[in-house]
């Protein structure tokens, strides 16, 4: 199969996740255009293999055996950005921090608080990522998706059953989105972004490989991080995986972690919080592979 982008084989997925963990992908496609995404899906179908769409791998724990199928990595070439009035038209491959910065600099408010979410816009919409009281669902007005057969359709906001950290879009690839923004003074937005970044640097292990929050907040008065801290688990370590001493809902790779270490740590933390505090924690990170 000929791609305008690249097709790699046995590509270590640890290179493509912020955890720096994950075995190889049998095939790894870097599409240069939408047509390549269609080809990748057809290629997977012809080979009888499963496919997986990847953004910046910042919410993924890929198992040590890797992914025995076709990974489609959304990035350059699929990262269009255009403002039409106060509507941003954004390709799935655009990094969310760049979107946050560019729109703020142009004087638009709505995604400025997503500056510290180190994924793509496609991954952000798929996960309904958010922070500091905002989430993608609030700004999305339209999403263009591709189904597993390669057919493209556009969904309106109302057709997408967004929930906390979930779009429930199912088995589709997000290609592009329209985001409805408002107008705001760029200097004010810059100041806010500076504050938020300082907050992140002080309160999260931003310079260590991780996937952000491991568990979803359970919805009560306490966040998952508070509960894990209360259960006495800050700093708890299994192999190369550690509950960050800085933020208990971030589990970091101290350098040599395998996916199996992180999975054991997840299991231990979940059971301990359940036993000591009676709260069931649900996973935010997506665990994928074999
Ligand atoms: C240091 C750090 C801080 C973080 N802070 C936050 C935070 O404040 N708030 C927050 O919500 N998250 C946070 N995260 C988690 C993560 O950045 C977000 O979930 C992000 O939106 C994931 O985007 P991604 O491109 O990396 O997706 P990936 O991790 O590559 O994929 C995540 C999921 O989305 C799917 N997916 C990716 N792209 C597409 C696409 N184009 N179409 C369809 N499905 C797709 C994948 O198949 C997978 O199921 C943080 C992570 C890190 C490492």
Coordinates of C-alpha atoms and ligand atoms in Angstrom, one line a residue:
X1 CA 0.0 0.0 0.0
X2 CA 1.4 3.4 -1.0
X3 CA 1.0 6.3 1.4
X4 CA 1.9 10.0 0.8
X5 CA 2.9 9.9 4.5
X6 CA 5.0 7.1 6.0
X7 CA 4.4 3.4 6.9
X8 CA 6.7 1.9 9.5
X9 CA 6.8 -1.6 10.8
X10 CA 7.5 -2.9 14.3
X11 CA 7.6 0.7 15.5
X12 CA 8.2 0.9 19.3
X13 CA 5.2 2.8 20.7
X14 CA 7.2 4.0 23.7
X15 CA 8.4 6.6 21.3
X16 CA 4.9 7.9 20.8
X17 CA 3.5 8.1 24.3
X18 CA 4.2 10.6 27.0
X19 CA 4.7 7.6 29.4
X20 CA 7.6 6.5 27.2
X21 CA 6.1 3.0 27.7
X22 CA 4.7 0.6 25.2
X23 CA 5.7 -2.4 23.0
X24 CA 5.8 -2.2 19.1
X25 CA 3.0 -1.6 16.6
X26 CA 3.0 -4.1 13.8
X27 CA 2.3 -1.2 11.5
X28 CA 2.5 2.5 12.2
X29 CA 1.1 5.0 9.7
X30 CA 1.9 8.7 9.7
X31 CA -0.8 10.0 7.4
X32 CA 0.1 13.2 5.4
X33 CA -3.4 13.8 4.4
X34 CA -7.0 12.5 4.9
X35 CA -6.7 10.1 2.0
X36 CA -3.8 8.3 3.8
X37 CA -6.2 7.8 6.8
X38 CA -8.7 6.1 4.5
X39 CA -5.9 4.0 3.0
X40 CA -4.7 3.0 6.5
X41 CA -8.2 1.8 7.4
X42 CA -8.4 -0.2 4.2
X43 CA -5.0 -1.6 4.8
X44 CA -6.0 -2.8 8.2
X45 CA -9.1 -4.4 6.8
X46 CA -7.2 -6.2 4.0
X47 CA -4.7 -7.5 6.5
X48 CA -7.5 -8.6 8.9
X49 CA -5.9 -6.4 11.7
X50 CA -7.3 -4.1 14.3
X51 CA -6.5 -0.4 14.0
X52 CA -5.9 2.2 16.7
X53 CA -5.8 6.0 16.2
X54 CA -3.2 7.9 18.2
X55 CA -2.7 11.6 18.8
X56 CA 0.2 12.6 21.0
X57 CA -0.2 9.4 23.2
X58 CA -0.7 11.5 26.4
X59 CA -3.6 9.6 27.8
X60 CA -2.4 6.1 26.9
X61 CA -0.8 3.2 28.6
X62 CA 0.2 0.8 25.9
X63 CA 1.1 -2.7 27.2
X64 CA 4.5 -4.2 26.9
X65 CA 3.5 -6.6 24.0
X66 CA 2.5 -3.6 21.9
X67 CA -0.3 -3.3 19.4
X68 CA -0.6 -6.2 16.9
X69 CA -2.4 -4.0 14.3
X70 CA -2.3 -0.7 12.4
X71 CA -1.6 2.4 14.5
X72 CA -2.7 5.6 12.7
X73 CA -0.9 8.6 14.2
X74 CA -2.7 11.9 13.6
X75 CA -0.2 14.8 13.4
X76 CA 1.3 17.0 10.7
X77 CA -0.7 17.3 7.5
X78 CA -3.9 16.9 9.6
X79 CA -3.3 20.0 11.7
X80 CA -5.1 22.7 9.8
X81 CA -5.9 25.9 11.8
X82 CA -8.1 28.7 10.6
X83 CA -10.2 31.4 12.2
X84 CA -13.5 32.4 10.6
X85 CA -14.9 35.2 12.8
X86 CA -14.9 33.7 16.3
X87 CA -15.1 30.1 14.9
X88 CA -11.8 28.1 15.0
X89 CA -11.6 25.3 12.3
X90 CA -9.0 22.9 13.6
X91 CA -7.5 19.7 12.3
X92 CA -7.4 16.7 14.7
X93 CA -3.6 16.6 14.5
X94 CA -3.0 20.1 15.9
X95 CA -1.5 20.0 19.4
X96 CA -3.9 21.5 22.0
X97 CA -1.3 23.7 23.6
X98 CA -0.6 25.4 20.3
X99 CA -4.4 25.9 19.7
X100 CA -4.6 27.4 23.2
X101 CA -1.8 29.8 22.5
X102 CA -2.7 30.8 19.0
X103 CA -6.3 31.6 19.7
X104 CA -5.4 33.5 22.9
X105 CA -2.8 35.6 21.0
X106 CA -5.5 36.3 18.3
X107 CA -7.8 37.5 21.1
X108 CA -10.2 34.6 21.3
X109 CA -11.4 33.0 24.6
X110 CA -12.7 29.4 25.1
X111 CA -9.7 27.1 24.9
X112 CA -7.1 29.3 26.6
X113 CA -7.2 27.1 29.7
X114 CA -6.2 24.0 27.7
X115 CA -2.6 25.3 27.4
X116 CA -1.3 22.5 29.7
X117 CA -3.1 19.6 28.0
X118 CA -0.3 18.0 26.0
X119 CA -2.4 16.1 23.5
X120 CA -3.9 16.7 20.1
X121 CA -7.2 18.4 19.4
X122 CA -8.5 15.0 18.1
X123 CA -7.5 13.3 21.3
X124 CA -8.9 16.2 23.3
X125 CA -12.3 15.9 21.7
X126 CA -12.4 12.1 21.8
X127 CA -11.5 12.2 25.6
X128 CA -13.5 15.4 26.2
X129 CA -10.4 16.7 27.9
X130 CA -10.6 19.7 30.1
X131 CA -9.1 21.5 33.1
X132 CA -9.7 24.5 35.4
X133 CA -13.4 24.2 35.1
X134 CA -13.5 24.0 31.2
X135 CA -13.8 21.1 28.8
X136 CA -13.9 20.6 25.0
X137 CA -17.6 19.8 25.0
X138 CA -18.4 23.5 25.9
X139 CA -16.7 24.9 22.8
X140 CA -17.3 22.2 20.1
X141 CA -19.9 23.1 17.6
X142 CA -19.2 20.5 14.9
X143 CA -17.0 17.5 14.5
X144 CA -16.0 15.8 11.3
X145 CA -15.3 12.1 11.7
X146 CA -14.4 9.1 9.6
X147 CA -16.0 5.8 10.2
X148 CA -14.1 2.5 10.0
X149 CA -15.1 2.1 6.3
X150 CA -13.4 5.5 5.5
X151 CA -16.7 7.4 5.1
X152 CA -16.6 11.0 6.3
X153 CA -19.5 12.7 8.1
X154 CA -20.1 15.8 10.1
X155 CA -21.8 15.7 13.5
X156 CA -23.3 18.7 15.3
X157 CA -22.6 19.2 19.0
X158 CA -26.1 17.9 19.9
X159 CA -25.3 14.6 18.2
X160 CA -22.3 13.9 20.4
X161 CA -23.1 12.5 23.9
X162 CA -20.2 14.1 25.7
X163 CA -19.7 13.2 29.4
X164 CA -17.0 13.9 31.9
X165 CA -13.8 12.8 30.1
X166 CA -15.7 11.0 27.3
X167 CA -17.2 11.8 24.0
X168 CA -18.8 8.4 23.5
X169 CA -18.0 8.8 19.8
X170 CA -17.2 5.1 19.5
X171 CA -15.2 3.6 16.7
X172 CA -14.5 6.7 14.6
X173 CA -11.5 8.9 13.8
X174 CA -11.9 12.6 14.5
X175 CA -10.6 14.6 11.5
X176 CA -11.5 18.1 12.2
X177 CA -13.7 20.3 14.5
X178 CA -15.3 23.7 14.6
X179 CA -15.0 25.4 18.0
X180 CA -17.1 28.4 18.9
X181 CA -15.0 31.0 20.8
X182 CA -15.6 34.5 22.1
X183 CA -13.6 37.6 22.0
X184 CA -11.3 38.7 24.8
X185 CA -8.3 40.9 25.4
X186 CA -5.1 39.0 24.4
X187 CA -3.1 40.5 27.3
X188 CA -5.6 39.3 29.8
X189 CA -5.5 35.8 28.3
X190 CA -1.7 35.8 28.3
X191 CA -1.7 36.7 32.0
X192 CA -4.2 33.9 32.8
X193 CA -2.1 31.4 30.8
X194 CA 1.0 32.4 32.6
X195 CA -0.7 31.8 36.0
X196 CA -2.1 28.4 34.9
X197 CA 1.3 27.2 33.7
X198 CA 3.0 28.3 36.9
X199 CA 0.3 26.4 38.8
X200 CA 1.0 23.2 36.7
X201 CA 4.7 23.5 37.2
X202 CA 4.4 23.8 40.9
X203 CA 1.7 21.2 41.4
X204 CA 2.3 18.4 38.9
X205 CA 5.3 16.3 37.8
X206 CA 5.3 18.0 34.4
X207 CA 8.9 17.0 33.6
X208 CA 8.5 13.3 34.3
X209 CA 7.0 10.8 31.8
X210 CA 3.4 10.2 32.7
X211 CA -0.2 10.3 31.3
X212 CA -1.7 13.1 33.5
X213 CA -4.5 11.9 35.7
X214 CA -4.7 8.1 35.9
X215 CA -8.2 8.0 37.5
X216 CA -11.3 10.1 36.9
X217 CA -12.5 12.2 39.7
X218 CA -15.2 10.1 41.4
X219 CA -17.7 13.0 41.6
X220 CA -17.9 13.5 45.4
X221 CA -16.3 16.3 47.3
X222 CA -12.8 14.8 47.0
X223 CA -10.7 14.4 43.8
X224 CA -9.1 11.1 43.0
X225 CA -5.7 12.7 43.9
X226 CA -7.0 13.7 47.4
X227 CA -8.3 10.1 48.0
X228 CA -5.1 8.4 46.9
X229 CA -3.1 10.9 49.2
X230 CA -5.5 10.1 52.1
X231 CA -4.9 6.4 51.5
X232 CA -1.3 7.1 52.2
X233 CA 0.0 6.2 48.8
X234 CA 2.0 9.2 47.7
X235 CA 5.4 8.0 46.6
X236 CA 4.3 4.3 46.6
X237 CA 6.4 2.5 44.0
X238 CA 6.2 -0.7 42.1
X239 CA 9.2 -1.4 39.7
X240 CA 9.8 1.8 37.8
X241 CA 6.2 3.2 38.4
X242 CA 5.6 5.6 41.2
X243 CA 2.6 7.5 42.6
X244 CA 4.0 11.0 42.2
X245 CA 4.9 12.6 45.6
X246 CA 3.8 15.9 44.0
X247 CA 0.3 14.9 42.7
X248 CA -1.2 11.6 43.8
X249 CA -3.3 11.0 40.7
X250 CA -0.2 11.2 38.5
X251 CA 1.7 7.9 38.3
X252 CA 5.1 8.6 36.9
X253 CA 7.7 6.5 35.0
X254 CA 10.8 7.0 37.0
X255 CA 12.9 5.7 34.1
X256 CA 12.6 2.0 33.7
X257 CA 8.9 1.4 34.2
X258 CA 7.2 -1.3 32.1
X259 CA 3.5 -1.2 31.4
X260 CA 3.1 -4.1 33.8
X261 CA 4.6 -2.0 36.6
X262 CA 2.1 0.7 36.0
X263 CA -0.8 -1.8 35.8
X264 CA 0.2 -3.4 39.1
X265 CA 0.4 0.1 40.7
X266 CA -3.0 1.0 39.3
X267 CA -4.5 -2.2 40.7
X268 CA -2.8 -1.7 44.1
X269 CA -4.0 1.9 44.4
X270 CA -7.5 1.1 43.3
X271 CA -7.8 -1.7 45.8
X272 CA -6.3 0.3 48.7
X273 CA -8.5 3.3 48.1
X274 CA -11.6 1.0 48.0
X275 CA -10.5 -0.8 51.2
X276 CA -9.5 2.2 53.2
X277 CA -12.0 4.9 52.0
X278 CA -14.8 2.8 50.3
X279 CA -14.5 4.7 47.0
X280 CA -14.4 2.9 43.6
X281 CA -12.0 4.7 41.2
X282 CA -12.6 4.5 37.5
X283 CA -9.7 4.8 35.0
X284 CA -9.2 7.9 32.9
X285 CA -6.1 6.6 31.1
X286 CA -6.8 4.2 28.2
X287 CA -5.0 0.9 28.5
X288 CA -4.4 -0.6 25.1
X289 CA -2.5 -3.5 23.6
X290 CA -1.4 -7.0 24.5
Ligands
LIG1 C1 1.4 16.0 31.9 C2 0.0 15.7 31.5 C3 -1.1 16.6 31.8 C4 -2.4 16.3 31.4 N1 -3.4 17.2 31.8 C5 -4.7 16.9 31.4 C6 -5.7 17.8 31.8 O1 -5.5 18.8 32.5 N2 -7.0 17.5 31.4 C7 -7.3 16.4 30.6 O2 -8.4 16.2 30.3 N3 -6.3 15.6 30.2 C8 -5.0 15.8 30.6 N4 -4.0 15.0 30.2 C9 -4.4 13.8 29.4 C10 -4.3 14.0 27.9 O3 -3.3 15.0 27.6 C11 -5.6 14.3 27.3 O4 -6.6 13.3 27.4 C12 -5.4 14.5 25.7 O5 -6.6 15.2 25.2 C13 -5.2 13.3 24.9 O6 -4.9 13.6 23.6 P1 -3.8 12.8 22.8 O7 -3.8 13.4 21.4 O8 -2.5 12.6 23.5 O9 -4.6 11.4 22.7 P2 -4.0 9.9 22.8 O10 -3.4 9.7 24.2 O11 -3.1 9.7 21.7 O12 -5.3 9.1 22.7 C14 -6.3 9.1 23.8 C15 -7.6 8.4 23.3 O13 -8.1 9.2 22.2 C16 -8.2 8.5 21.0 N5 -7.9 9.4 19.9 C17 -6.8 10.2 19.8 N6 -6.8 10.9 18.7 C18 -8.0 10.6 18.1 C19 -8.7 11.0 16.9 N7 -8.2 11.9 16.1 N8 -9.9 10.5 16.6 C20 -10.5 9.6 17.5 N9 -9.9 9.1 18.6 C21 -8.7 9.6 18.9 C22 -7.2 7.3 21.2 O14 -7.5 6.2 20.4 C23 -7.3 7.0 22.6 O15 -8.4 6.2 22.9 C24 -2.7 15.2 30.6 C25 -1.6 14.3 30.2 C26 -0.3 14.6 30.6 C27 0.8 13.7 30.1

